[in-house]
Amino acid sequence: MGAGNDPHGLSLIRGTPSGPVEGMQVGGVQRFLGIPYAAAPVGVNRFALPTLPEPWTDPLPATAHGPTAWQLPYTGALARLLPTKDIPGDGCLNVNVYAPDKHSPVPRPVLVWIHGGSLQHGANSLEGYDGTAFARDAVVFVAANYRLGAEGFSVLEDAPLNLGLADVIAALEWVKANIASFGGDPGQVTVMGHSAGGSLVAALLAHPRAASLVSRAIIQSAPLSAQPVNRARRMTQKIATDLGIGATREEFAARTPAELLASLQRVSTGAGPLEGGSSHALAIDGQLVPEDPLAAMLAGAGKQVPLLIGTTSEEARLWLVPSGRAEKITKVHLALARRKARIPHAAQKLFARNRPGAGPGELLGALATDKLLRVPMYKLADTRHYAGAQTQVYEFAWHSPVEELGAAHGTELPFVFDNLATADAIGLVGTAAPQSLASAMHEAWVCFATMGIAEWPTWDMRRPVKTFNGLANKVVLSPREDEADSLG
C-alpha cells in the first residue's frame, strides 16, 4: 500500500491469480473498478463460453469503470427514468469491488450484484449501483457485467446458449477464487439480482452447482421461468431475417456488435413484458438451464440456499403510466389481455372490488403484477416451506411521485443501495424520498448478507410479508392472499 497521485485517495495494490490490480481508497471505502474476470468476448471468444483473461504482471489500473456490454439506450418514457451507460471497449466482462477500508481479522461477507434490464440493458457502472453503502456496513460488494442482447442471449445453431448466464457463473467463480484478496469470505457469498438479473439468479439456484457458488440469494421483482428454445430463438430469428443471414455463429460473428444492435432496433416492437412480445430470453437447454428454473426449484433445486425474494406492489406502472398507455387501455383491451393470460373473470372482479374507482389500465397492471410475479413467488415460497428451505418475502409499497410511478418496478433499488442522493435515484424517486426507509431496507439486505436471515419471520403458512412503505414497515400476514389465490 502506498500513496497515490490522487490527493483525495490512497493507492491500493491487491493480488489476483491473473495479476495485481491497483485501486483506490476514498471516503473510507476501497474501490477496485473494471477488473476483468474473463477474456474480452471478441474474436474467437465471441459467441463462446467465457474463458480466463490473459495474465498480466504490472499492476492493472482499477480506478475507473470498465467497458460496458454492447447495448441500446432505453426509448420513450423509459429513457426519462432509466439511465444507460456506454463505456467503449471490448473488455465488458469485468467486476467492480467495493470493500471496507478497516482491517478485520475475520473475512467479510460478500454480496454479488447482477443488474437487470430485460437482458438488453444495464451496467455495473451505473451510479445507482455504487456499492459504497454496503462496504460502509462491512460487506464486500461486487457488481458484475455480463453480455447482453444478441451477444449474450442469441439462440444460434452452433453456439452455446445463455452466454450471459455463463458470464455470471464465471463472475461468481472469480469471486470464489479472488475475493479473499479484498477481505471477503469466499464461503459466505450472497448473489442478488433484480428483474432480468433476478431471473439469472433463479436459473443459478436451479443449477446443480448452486450451493458451490453461493451461500444465499436475493431475487427482486423477477420472472422465475425460462423459455423453451423454440420460443427463446424468436428474437434471434428476427435479427437473422432482417440481416438476411442464417442464425449461425459464423454469420452472426461476421457482423459487428453495432450491426446487430442496429438490427435489434429495427425489429423490436417496443412491446414491454405485459404484451409478451419477442425479446431476448433465457432458453431451456441441456447445459446451463437444463429445465425451467421455477419447475426445478419447485422440485427442490436450491433448497439448501436461504432465499430473500419480493416485489414492488405496483410493478407494471413502470410500463403503463409514464408512457400514458394506462389511460388508453379500455375494458375491451382488459378483457382480451385477461383471456390471453388465462386469468379468470372472477379474479378480475375481485381485483376491481379491492380497488374502488380503478380504471381498466390500473386493473390490468395489478393483474399482470400478480400473474407474472407474485403468484409464482408465493407458490415457490410455499413449496420451499414444505421442503424445510428458508425463505423470506418482502413487498416494497412506497409511492414515488415521479411521473406518478407509485411503487413501480425498480423504485426499490435506491433504497436497497441507500443512495437516494445520486442522480439515478432522484430521477426515479425524486428529491424527497424518506431516508428512514432507505436505512431500514438497506439494513435488512445487509443483515441477510451478513447473517443469512433478515429481521422478520421466515415464510410459513401464515405467509408473513415484510412491507416497506416508509411508515410502519410492518410484517403483514397474507397480504392480498385472496387475490393471489384467485390467479393461482
Tab-separated table of C-alpha atoms in Angstrom:
chain	number	residue	atom	x	y	z
A	1	MET	CA	0.000	0.000	0.000
A	2	GLY	CA	1.361	3.371	-0.938
A	3	ALA	CA	0.315	6.944	-1.524
A	4	GLY	CA	-1.272	7.544	-4.924
A	5	ASN	CA	-1.269	10.612	-7.134
A	6	ASP	CA	-4.872	11.446	-6.242
A	7	PRO	CA	-4.801	13.822	-3.248
A	8	HIS	CA	-8.262	12.560	-2.243
A	9	GLY	CA	-7.377	8.889	-2.070
A	10	LEU	CA	-4.793	6.268	-1.347
A	11	SER	CA	-3.495	3.851	-3.962
A	12	LEU	CA	-4.033	0.166	-3.149
A	13	ILE	CA	-2.492	-2.950	-4.701
A	14	ARG	CA	-4.203	-6.334	-4.483
A	15	GLY	CA	-3.074	-9.592	-6.000
A	16	THR	CA	-5.254	-11.892	-8.119
A	17	PRO	CA	-4.296	-15.108	-9.971
A	18	SER	CA	-4.340	-13.137	-13.235
A	19	GLY	CA	-2.140	-10.346	-11.888
A	20	PRO	CA	-2.087	-7.411	-9.464
A	21	VAL	CA	-4.722	-4.669	-9.599
A	22	GLU	CA	-4.385	-1.098	-8.390
A	23	GLY	CA	-7.438	0.506	-6.829
A	24	MET	CA	-8.122	3.488	-4.642
A	25	GLN	CA	-9.229	4.100	-1.083
A	26	VAL	CA	-11.662	7.009	-0.981
A	27	GLY	CA	-14.014	8.102	1.774
A	28	GLY	CA	-13.433	5.065	3.936
A	29	VAL	CA	-14.095	2.586	1.108
A	30	GLN	CA	-11.710	0.640	-1.084
A	31	ARG	CA	-12.695	0.648	-4.762
A	32	PHE	CA	-11.362	-1.619	-7.473
A	33	LEU	CA	-13.211	-0.922	-10.701
A	34	GLY	CA	-13.296	-2.678	-14.060
A	35	ILE	CA	-11.342	-5.809	-13.083
A	36	PRO	CA	-11.596	-8.382	-15.909
A	37	TYR	CA	-12.966	-11.710	-14.709
A	38	ALA	CA	-12.944	-13.228	-18.194
A	39	ALA	CA	-11.315	-12.588	-21.554
A	40	ALA	CA	-12.878	-9.968	-23.805
A	41	PRO	CA	-15.720	-11.635	-25.773
A	42	VAL	CA	-14.326	-10.732	-29.178
A	43	GLY	CA	-12.588	-12.643	-31.973
A	44	VAL	CA	-12.512	-16.359	-31.205
A	45	ASN	CA	-14.206	-15.646	-27.861
A	46	ARG	CA	-17.301	-14.154	-29.462
A	47	PHE	CA	-20.418	-16.293	-29.058
A	48	ALA	CA	-18.316	-18.671	-26.960
A	49	LEU	CA	-18.245	-19.587	-23.293
A	50	PRO	CA	-16.187	-17.195	-21.142
A	51	THR	CA	-12.522	-18.025	-20.616
A	52	LEU	CA	-9.935	-16.708	-18.172
A	53	PRO	CA	-8.288	-13.412	-19.130
A	54	GLU	CA	-4.688	-13.332	-20.266
A	55	PRO	CA	-2.484	-12.826	-17.176
A	56	TRP	CA	-0.575	-9.608	-16.580
A	57	THR	CA	2.435	-8.690	-14.451
A	58	ASP	CA	2.328	-4.925	-13.875
A	59	PRO	CA	-0.463	-3.584	-11.645
A	60	LEU	CA	-3.632	-3.178	-13.712
A	61	PRO	CA	-5.283	0.224	-13.136
A	62	ALA	CA	-8.650	-0.372	-11.468
A	63	THR	CA	-9.650	3.172	-10.602
A	64	ALA	CA	-12.175	3.749	-13.424
A	65	HIS	CA	-15.174	1.769	-14.587
A	66	GLY	CA	-14.535	-0.791	-17.298
A	67	PRO	CA	-16.266	-1.124	-20.672
A	68	THR	CA	-19.986	-1.828	-20.723
A	69	ALA	CA	-21.719	-4.595	-22.646
A	70	TRP	CA	-22.949	-3.518	-26.083
A	71	GLN	CA	-26.488	-2.194	-25.787
A	72	LEU	CA	-29.027	0.342	-26.964
A	73	PRO	CA	-30.360	3.085	-24.697
A	74	TYR	CA	-33.911	2.900	-23.441
A	75	THR	CA	-36.512	4.585	-25.613
A	76	GLY	CA	-39.709	6.503	-24.998
A	77	ALA	CA	-40.821	7.176	-21.457
A	78	LEU	CA	-38.321	4.682	-20.020
A	79	ALA	CA	-35.467	6.812	-21.373
A	80	ARG	CA	-36.504	9.565	-18.957
A	81	LEU	CA	-36.426	7.224	-15.977
A	82	LEU	CA	-33.784	4.562	-16.579
A	83	PRO	CA	-30.224	5.636	-17.396
A	84	THR	CA	-27.901	3.943	-19.859
A	85	LYS	CA	-24.135	3.785	-19.556
A	86	ASP	CA	-21.901	3.451	-22.621
A	87	ILE	CA	-18.214	2.968	-21.903
A	88	PRO	CA	-16.461	1.799	-25.098
A	89	GLY	CA	-14.063	-1.115	-25.187
A	90	ASP	CA	-14.014	-4.858	-25.739
A	91	GLY	CA	-13.485	-5.990	-22.141
A	92	CYS	CA	-17.057	-5.769	-20.883
A	93	LEU	CA	-16.686	-8.888	-18.708
A	94	ASN	CA	-15.497	-7.024	-15.641
A	95	VAL	CA	-16.403	-6.572	-11.995
A	96	ASN	CA	-16.336	-3.671	-9.570
A	97	VAL	CA	-15.320	-4.390	-5.983
A	98	TYR	CA	-16.167	-2.130	-3.025
A	99	ALA	CA	-14.607	-3.191	0.268
A	100	PRO	CA	-14.407	-1.774	3.815
A	101	ASP	CA	-11.173	0.100	4.442
A	102	LYS	CA	-10.819	-1.118	8.042
A	103	HIS	CA	-8.835	-4.302	8.510
A	104	SER	CA	-10.732	-7.200	10.002
A	105	PRO	CA	-9.188	-10.446	11.273
A	106	VAL	CA	-12.391	-12.151	10.130
A	107	PRO	CA	-13.243	-12.218	6.404
A	108	ARG	CA	-16.243	-10.113	5.455
A	109	PRO	CA	-19.482	-11.380	3.924
A	110	VAL	CA	-19.758	-10.845	0.170
A	111	LEU	CA	-22.699	-9.546	-1.867
A	112	VAL	CA	-22.609	-10.006	-5.660
A	113	TRP	CA	-24.952	-7.783	-7.691
A	114	ILE	CA	-26.458	-8.885	-11.031
A	115	HIS	CA	-28.179	-5.930	-12.687
A	116	GLY	CA	-31.459	-6.063	-14.572
A	117	GLY	CA	-32.514	-4.525	-17.859
A	118	SER	CA	-34.526	-7.084	-19.859
A	119	LEU	CA	-31.268	-8.891	-20.756
A	120	GLN	CA	-30.628	-5.970	-23.117
A	121	HIS	CA	-29.707	-3.024	-20.880
A	122	GLY	CA	-27.688	-2.232	-17.776
A	123	ALA	CA	-24.147	-1.990	-16.452
A	124	ASN	CA	-22.272	-2.313	-13.178
A	125	SER	CA	-21.048	1.257	-13.652
A	126	LEU	CA	-24.444	2.906	-13.268
A	127	GLU	CA	-24.350	5.450	-10.456
A	128	GLY	CA	-27.303	3.803	-8.754
A	129	TYR	CA	-25.312	0.570	-8.336
A	130	ASP	CA	-22.432	2.130	-6.418
A	131	GLY	CA	-21.608	-0.263	-3.590
A	132	THR	CA	-20.240	2.282	-1.139
A	133	ALA	CA	-23.078	1.905	1.386
A	134	PHE	CA	-22.620	-1.869	1.548
A	135	ALA	CA	-18.851	-1.528	2.061
A	136	ARG	CA	-19.506	1.092	4.720
A	137	ASP	CA	-21.573	-1.549	6.515
A	138	ALA	CA	-18.824	-4.180	6.445
A	139	VAL	CA	-19.934	-6.082	3.334
A	140	VAL	CA	-17.616	-6.650	0.371
A	141	PHE	CA	-19.766	-5.669	-2.605
A	142	VAL	CA	-19.142	-6.947	-6.146
A	143	ALA	CA	-21.052	-5.786	-9.237
A	144	ALA	CA	-20.685	-7.801	-12.433
A	145	ASN	CA	-21.240	-7.037	-16.094
A	146	TYR	CA	-22.390	-9.768	-18.459
A	147	ARG	CA	-23.084	-9.998	-22.185
A	148	LEU	CA	-26.467	-8.609	-23.233
A	149	GLY	CA	-28.812	-8.880	-26.179
A	150	ALA	CA	-27.624	-10.754	-29.240
A	151	GLU	CA	-24.122	-11.146	-27.826
A	152	GLY	CA	-25.330	-12.870	-24.665
A	153	PHE	CA	-28.671	-14.496	-25.443
A	154	SER	CA	-28.813	-15.416	-29.125
A	155	VAL	CA	-30.045	-18.891	-29.973
A	156	LEU	CA	-27.619	-19.988	-32.682
A	157	GLU	CA	-27.339	-23.417	-34.239
A	158	ASP	CA	-23.679	-23.965	-33.410
A	159	ALA	CA	-23.022	-21.858	-30.322
A	160	PRO	CA	-23.678	-22.356	-26.597
A	161	LEU	CA	-26.919	-20.906	-25.296
A	162	ASN	CA	-27.360	-18.483	-22.394
A	163	LEU	CA	-23.885	-16.968	-22.661
A	164	GLY	CA	-24.879	-14.082	-20.392
A	165	LEU	CA	-25.711	-16.594	-17.674
A	166	ALA	CA	-22.387	-18.345	-18.308
A	167	ASP	CA	-20.736	-14.956	-17.749
A	168	VAL	CA	-22.495	-14.574	-14.395
A	169	ILE	CA	-21.286	-18.031	-13.344
A	170	ALA	CA	-17.741	-17.079	-14.412
A	171	ALA	CA	-18.008	-13.893	-12.320
A	172	LEU	CA	-19.071	-15.944	-9.293
A	173	GLU	CA	-16.156	-18.315	-9.895
A	174	TRP	CA	-13.870	-15.257	-9.981
A	175	VAL	CA	-15.322	-14.161	-6.649
A	176	LYS	CA	-14.661	-17.571	-5.114
A	177	ALA	CA	-11.050	-17.522	-6.299
A	178	ASN	CA	-10.210	-13.871	-5.662
A	179	ILE	CA	-12.417	-12.234	-3.070
A	180	ALA	CA	-10.198	-13.179	-0.130
A	181	SER	CA	-7.607	-10.742	-1.529
A	182	PHE	CA	-10.153	-7.971	-0.959
A	183	GLY	CA	-11.084	-9.057	2.558
A	184	GLY	CA	-14.107	-11.111	1.552
A	185	ASP	CA	-15.151	-14.575	2.660
A	186	PRO	CA	-15.482	-16.932	-0.347
A	187	GLY	CA	-17.597	-19.205	1.804
A	188	GLN	CA	-20.163	-16.505	2.529
A	189	VAL	CA	-21.348	-15.204	-0.852
A	190	THR	CA	-24.830	-13.814	-1.400
A	191	VAL	CA	-25.927	-13.287	-5.007
A	192	MET	CA	-28.536	-10.574	-5.599
A	193	GLY	CA	-30.374	-9.858	-8.829
A	194	HIS	CA	-33.139	-7.508	-9.924
A	195	SER	CA	-35.615	-8.067	-12.764
A	196	ALA	CA	-33.728	-9.900	-15.555
A	197	GLY	CA	-30.797	-10.170	-13.162
A	198	GLY	CA	-33.132	-11.872	-10.716
A	199	SER	CA	-34.143	-14.312	-13.456
A	200	LEU	CA	-30.470	-15.181	-13.846
A	201	VAL	CA	-30.254	-15.759	-10.083
A	202	ALA	CA	-33.280	-18.061	-10.293
A	203	ALA	CA	-31.533	-20.024	-13.039
A	204	LEU	CA	-28.444	-20.238	-10.839
A	205	LEU	CA	-30.477	-21.605	-7.933
A	206	ALA	CA	-31.936	-24.237	-10.242
A	207	HIS	CA	-28.478	-25.321	-11.383
A	208	PRO	CA	-26.848	-28.310	-9.640
A	209	ARG	CA	-23.774	-26.165	-8.852
A	210	ALA	CA	-25.757	-23.513	-6.972
A	211	ALA	CA	-24.560	-24.447	-3.495
A	212	SER	CA	-20.912	-24.479	-4.593
A	213	LEU	CA	-21.156	-20.924	-5.937
A	214	VAL	CA	-23.381	-19.076	-3.463
A	215	SER	CA	-24.452	-19.308	0.172
A	216	ARG	CA	-27.573	-17.127	-0.074
A	217	ALA	CA	-29.683	-15.489	-2.752
A	218	ILE	CA	-31.855	-12.397	-3.182
A	219	ILE	CA	-34.347	-12.139	-6.055
A	220	GLN	CA	-36.071	-8.804	-6.634
A	221	SER	CA	-39.041	-8.365	-8.981
A	222	ALA	CA	-38.064	-11.139	-11.358
A	223	PRO	CA	-39.821	-13.709	-13.532
A	224	LEU	CA	-38.651	-17.126	-12.361
A	225	SER	CA	-39.008	-19.073	-15.612
A	226	ALA	CA	-37.057	-19.604	-18.825
A	227	GLN	CA	-38.455	-20.255	-22.285
A	228	PRO	CA	-38.322	-23.339	-24.493
A	229	VAL	CA	-35.691	-22.983	-27.202
A	230	ASN	CA	-38.251	-22.578	-29.983
A	231	ARG	CA	-39.661	-19.505	-28.232
A	232	ALA	CA	-36.346	-18.105	-27.000
A	233	ARG	CA	-34.974	-18.102	-30.570
A	234	ARG	CA	-37.667	-15.768	-31.933
A	235	MET	CA	-35.630	-12.587	-31.499
A	236	THR	CA	-32.536	-14.273	-32.932
A	237	GLN	CA	-34.523	-15.320	-35.979
A	238	LYS	CA	-35.945	-11.815	-36.397
A	239	ILE	CA	-32.432	-10.375	-36.431
A	240	ALA	CA	-31.223	-13.057	-38.858
A	241	THR	CA	-34.117	-12.377	-41.210
A	242	ASP	CA	-33.588	-8.628	-41.005
A	243	LEU	CA	-29.905	-9.019	-41.894
A	244	GLY	CA	-30.510	-11.701	-44.497
A	245	ILE	CA	-28.240	-14.220	-42.753
A	246	GLY	CA	-28.566	-17.598	-41.101
A	247	ALA	CA	-28.924	-17.995	-37.368
A	248	THR	CA	-25.413	-19.452	-37.048
A	249	ARG	CA	-22.407	-18.442	-35.033
A	250	GLU	CA	-20.321	-17.868	-38.155
A	251	GLU	CA	-22.803	-15.499	-39.773
A	252	PHE	CA	-23.618	-13.591	-36.562
A	253	ALA	CA	-19.912	-13.264	-35.733
A	254	ALA	CA	-19.320	-11.851	-39.212
A	255	ARG	CA	-21.484	-8.885	-38.186
A	256	THR	CA	-20.194	-6.241	-35.801
A	257	PRO	CA	-21.936	-5.671	-32.471
A	258	ALA	CA	-23.097	-2.319	-33.830
A	259	GLU	CA	-24.747	-4.028	-36.805
A	260	LEU	CA	-26.545	-6.484	-34.549
A	261	LEU	CA	-27.735	-3.620	-32.329
A	262	ALA	CA	-28.995	-1.691	-35.344
A	263	SER	CA	-30.928	-4.761	-36.447
A	264	LEU	CA	-32.349	-5.215	-32.953
A	265	GLN	CA	-33.536	-1.628	-33.042
A	266	ARG	CA	-35.290	-2.239	-36.364
A	267	VAL	CA	-37.052	-5.458	-35.363
A	268	SER	CA	-38.006	-4.526	-31.805
A	269	THR	CA	-41.715	-3.855	-31.466
A	270	GLY	CA	-41.410	-1.738	-28.360
A	271	ALA	CA	-43.626	-4.212	-26.577
A	272	GLY	CA	-42.986	-4.481	-22.868
A	273	PRO	CA	-43.252	-7.529	-20.625
A	274	LEU	CA	-47.030	-7.113	-20.350
A	275	GLU	CA	-47.566	-7.762	-24.058
A	276	GLY	CA	-45.339	-10.812	-24.273
A	277	GLY	CA	-43.616	-9.572	-27.436
A	278	SER	CA	-40.407	-11.093	-28.749
A	279	SER	CA	-37.298	-10.288	-26.739
A	280	HIS	CA	-34.088	-11.966	-25.721
A	281	ALA	CA	-34.696	-14.588	-23.072
A	282	LEU	CA	-33.161	-17.404	-21.106
A	283	ALA	CA	-33.510	-20.638	-23.055
A	284	ILE	CA	-34.038	-24.084	-21.564
A	285	ASP	CA	-31.114	-26.196	-22.751
A	286	GLY	CA	-29.205	-29.275	-21.710
A	287	GLN	CA	-26.319	-27.387	-20.110
A	288	LEU	CA	-26.768	-24.221	-18.054
A	289	VAL	CA	-30.579	-24.281	-17.875
A	290	PRO	CA	-31.478	-27.976	-18.068
A	291	GLU	CA	-35.110	-27.281	-17.119
A	292	ASP	CA	-37.371	-24.389	-16.345
A	293	PRO	CA	-35.917	-22.730	-13.211
A	294	LEU	CA	-39.264	-22.400	-11.434
A	295	ALA	CA	-40.120	-26.046	-12.107
A	296	ALA	CA	-36.684	-27.108	-10.912
A	297	MET	CA	-36.986	-25.086	-7.715
A	298	LEU	CA	-40.496	-26.414	-7.083
A	299	ALA	CA	-38.935	-29.875	-7.334
A	300	GLY	CA	-36.382	-28.968	-4.662
A	301	ALA	CA	-33.465	-27.372	-6.514
A	302	GLY	CA	-31.676	-24.732	-4.460
A	303	LYS	CA	-33.498	-25.586	-1.248
A	304	GLN	CA	-30.221	-25.532	0.680
A	305	VAL	CA	-29.741	-21.837	-0.203
A	306	PRO	CA	-31.607	-19.299	2.004
A	307	LEU	CA	-33.684	-17.019	-0.218
A	308	LEU	CA	-34.927	-13.441	0.182
A	309	ILE	CA	-37.495	-12.670	-2.506
A	310	GLY	CA	-40.054	-9.970	-3.184
A	311	THR	CA	-41.711	-7.471	-5.488
A	312	THR	CA	-42.964	-3.922	-5.522
A	313	SER	CA	-46.701	-3.535	-5.052
A	314	GLU	CA	-47.286	-1.823	-8.407
A	315	GLU	CA	-44.662	-3.313	-10.718
A	316	ALA	CA	-46.491	-2.697	-14.001
A	317	ARG	CA	-46.859	1.059	-13.529
A	318	LEU	CA	-43.331	1.499	-14.914
A	319	TRP	CA	-44.551	0.415	-18.350
A	320	LEU	CA	-48.112	1.722	-18.209
A	321	VAL	CA	-48.162	5.126	-16.522
A	322	PRO	CA	-45.248	7.329	-17.740
A	323	SER	CA	-45.982	6.357	-21.353
A	324	GLY	CA	-49.663	7.239	-20.990
A	325	ARG	CA	-50.687	3.754	-22.033
A	326	ALA	CA	-52.683	3.108	-18.862
A	327	GLU	CA	-55.182	5.774	-19.858
A	328	LYS	CA	-55.616	4.255	-23.320
A	329	ILE	CA	-56.486	0.768	-22.081
A	330	THR	CA	-60.201	0.111	-22.411
A	331	LYS	CA	-62.443	-2.557	-20.933
A	332	VAL	CA	-62.146	-4.431	-24.220
A	333	HIS	CA	-58.332	-4.356	-24.025
A	334	LEU	CA	-58.514	-5.579	-20.447
A	335	ALA	CA	-60.836	-8.436	-21.362
A	336	LEU	CA	-58.641	-9.547	-24.264
A	337	ALA	CA	-55.477	-9.398	-22.150
A	338	ARG	CA	-57.170	-11.299	-19.331
A	339	ARG	CA	-58.253	-14.080	-21.659
A	340	LYS	CA	-54.849	-14.290	-23.312
A	341	ALA	CA	-53.232	-14.649	-19.881
A	342	ARG	CA	-55.901	-17.179	-18.823
A	343	ILE	CA	-56.974	-15.076	-15.875
A	344	PRO	CA	-60.447	-15.984	-14.572
A	345	HIS	CA	-63.103	-13.284	-14.836
A	346	ALA	CA	-63.807	-13.829	-11.152
A	347	ALA	CA	-60.249	-12.739	-10.396
A	348	GLN	CA	-60.757	-9.510	-12.342
A	349	LYS	CA	-63.934	-8.808	-10.372
A	350	LEU	CA	-62.108	-9.404	-7.095
A	351	PHE	CA	-59.260	-7.043	-8.072
A	352	ALA	CA	-61.799	-4.400	-9.112
A	353	ARG	CA	-63.716	-4.752	-5.851
A	354	ASN	CA	-60.482	-4.257	-3.881
A	355	ARG	CA	-59.641	-1.119	-5.911
A	356	PRO	CA	-62.726	1.109	-5.998
A	357	GLY	CA	-62.566	3.549	-8.877
A	358	ALA	CA	-59.661	1.838	-10.642
A	359	GLY	CA	-59.736	2.042	-14.420
A	360	PRO	CA	-59.005	-0.798	-16.846
A	361	GLY	CA	-55.331	0.182	-17.106
A	362	GLU	CA	-54.773	0.062	-13.362
A	363	LEU	CA	-56.580	-3.277	-13.113
A	364	LEU	CA	-54.505	-4.739	-15.943
A	365	GLY	CA	-51.319	-3.639	-14.203
A	366	ALA	CA	-52.384	-5.188	-10.904
A	367	LEU	CA	-53.442	-8.444	-12.546
A	368	ALA	CA	-50.207	-8.618	-14.532
A	369	THR	CA	-48.058	-7.954	-11.458
A	370	ASP	CA	-49.655	-10.827	-9.594
A	371	LYS	CA	-49.875	-13.240	-12.529
A	372	LEU	CA	-46.277	-12.761	-13.682
A	373	LEU	CA	-44.501	-12.222	-10.358
A	374	ARG	CA	-46.419	-12.582	-7.109
A	375	VAL	CA	-48.259	-15.841	-7.781
A	376	PRO	CA	-45.111	-17.763	-8.837
A	377	MET	CA	-43.271	-16.235	-5.863
A	378	TYR	CA	-45.906	-17.370	-3.364
A	379	LYS	CA	-46.022	-20.814	-4.937
A	380	LEU	CA	-42.251	-21.121	-4.656
A	381	ALA	CA	-42.229	-19.846	-1.082
A	382	ASP	CA	-44.964	-22.320	-0.097
A	383	THR	CA	-43.104	-25.218	-1.699
A	384	ARG	CA	-39.803	-24.255	-0.087
A	385	HIS	CA	-41.541	-24.047	3.299
A	386	TYR	CA	-42.825	-27.608	2.966
A	387	ALA	CA	-39.286	-28.707	1.998
A	388	GLY	CA	-37.758	-27.001	5.040
A	389	ALA	CA	-35.985	-24.342	2.954
A	390	GLN	CA	-35.570	-20.891	4.484
A	391	THR	CA	-37.442	-18.214	2.550
A	392	GLN	CA	-38.282	-14.612	3.432
A	393	VAL	CA	-40.649	-12.446	1.413
A	394	TYR	CA	-40.897	-8.660	1.190
A	395	GLU	CA	-43.012	-6.111	-0.641
A	396	PHE	CA	-41.984	-2.541	-1.450
A	397	ALA	CA	-45.021	-0.252	-1.257
A	398	TRP	CA	-43.686	3.331	-1.044
A	399	HIS	CA	-45.104	5.540	-3.796
A	400	SER	CA	-42.697	7.526	-5.938
A	401	PRO	CA	-44.151	10.875	-7.010
A	402	VAL	CA	-42.020	10.953	-10.175
A	403	GLU	CA	-44.394	10.745	-13.155
A	404	GLU	CA	-46.933	9.057	-10.844
A	405	LEU	CA	-44.842	5.884	-10.762
A	406	GLY	CA	-46.087	4.816	-7.362
A	407	ALA	CA	-44.463	1.580	-6.200
A	408	ALA	CA	-43.423	0.665	-9.729
A	409	HIS	CA	-40.810	-1.782	-10.939
A	410	GLY	CA	-37.336	-0.691	-9.860
A	411	THR	CA	-38.362	2.010	-7.407
A	412	GLU	CA	-36.988	-0.021	-4.503
A	413	LEU	CA	-33.408	-0.007	-5.798
A	414	PRO	CA	-32.297	3.422	-4.475
A	415	PHE	CA	-33.488	2.313	-1.035
A	416	VAL	CA	-31.728	-1.058	-1.148
A	417	PHE	CA	-28.483	0.645	-2.169
A	418	ASP	CA	-29.051	3.544	0.263
A	419	ASN	CA	-28.022	6.083	-2.349
A	420	LEU	CA	-31.008	8.429	-2.562
A	421	ALA	CA	-28.787	11.421	-3.333
A	422	THR	CA	-27.493	10.079	-6.658
A	423	ALA	CA	-28.827	11.447	-9.926
A	424	ASP	CA	-30.044	7.976	-10.927
A	425	ALA	CA	-32.081	7.719	-7.733
A	426	ILE	CA	-33.509	11.226	-7.935
A	427	GLY	CA	-34.643	10.547	-11.485
A	428	LEU	CA	-36.674	7.589	-10.248
A	429	VAL	CA	-37.905	8.523	-6.758
A	430	GLY	CA	-37.475	12.297	-6.541
A	431	THR	CA	-35.735	14.525	-4.020
A	432	ALA	CA	-37.960	13.877	-1.007
A	433	ALA	CA	-37.649	10.104	-0.693
A	434	PRO	CA	-37.511	9.116	3.001
A	435	GLN	CA	-34.022	8.320	4.251
A	436	SER	CA	-35.555	6.326	7.090
A	437	LEU	CA	-36.959	3.869	4.553
A	438	ALA	CA	-33.610	3.577	2.789
A	439	SER	CA	-31.899	2.934	6.100
A	440	ALA	CA	-34.409	0.236	7.043
A	441	MET	CA	-34.356	-1.551	3.700
A	442	HIS	CA	-30.604	-1.364	3.265
A	443	GLU	CA	-30.110	-2.652	6.802
A	444	ALA	CA	-32.328	-5.653	6.048
A	445	TRP	CA	-30.272	-6.562	2.973
A	446	VAL	CA	-27.017	-6.163	4.933
A	447	CYS	CA	-28.441	-8.321	7.699
A	448	PHE	CA	-29.375	-11.063	5.229
A	449	ALA	CA	-25.964	-10.957	3.539
A	450	THR	CA	-24.185	-10.991	6.894
A	451	MET	CA	-26.209	-13.454	8.951
A	452	GLY	CA	-28.286	-15.280	6.363
A	453	ILE	CA	-31.596	-14.020	7.716
A	454	ALA	CA	-33.383	-10.672	7.874
A	455	GLU	CA	-35.261	-9.474	10.933
A	456	TRP	CA	-38.780	-10.650	10.037
A	457	PRO	CA	-40.234	-14.183	10.248
A	458	THR	CA	-39.407	-16.767	7.625
A	459	TRP	CA	-42.182	-17.900	5.320
A	460	ASP	CA	-44.701	-20.357	6.692
A	461	MET	CA	-48.389	-20.991	6.160
A	462	ARG	CA	-49.209	-17.620	7.707
A	463	ARG	CA	-47.424	-16.087	4.701
A	464	PRO	CA	-45.580	-13.272	6.513
A	465	VAL	CA	-44.510	-10.467	4.182
A	466	LYS	CA	-42.339	-7.564	5.283
A	467	THR	CA	-43.908	-4.451	3.784
A	468	PHE	CA	-41.606	-1.463	3.224
A	469	ASN	CA	-43.732	1.657	2.803
A	470	GLY	CA	-41.912	4.401	4.678
A	471	LEU	CA	-44.402	4.377	7.522
A	472	ALA	CA	-44.562	1.413	9.883
A	473	ASN	CA	-42.674	-1.046	7.638
A	474	LYS	CA	-44.692	-3.817	9.238
A	475	VAL	CA	-44.836	-7.537	8.707
A	476	VAL	CA	-48.210	-8.291	7.152
A	477	LEU	CA	-49.699	-11.772	7.216
A	478	SER	CA	-51.110	-12.993	3.910
A	479	PRO	CA	-51.292	-9.612	2.106
A	480	ARG	CA	-53.838	-9.866	-0.716
A	481	GLU	CA	-53.720	-13.635	-0.311
A	482	ASP	CA	-57.215	-13.878	-1.775
A	483	GLU	CA	-56.055	-12.087	-4.940
A	484	ALA	CA	-53.001	-14.264	-5.434
A	485	ASP	CA	-55.008	-17.423	-4.852
A	486	SER	CA	-57.659	-16.282	-7.332
A	487	LEU	CA	-54.977	-16.275	-10.045
A	488	GLY	CA	-53.011	-19.328	-8.993
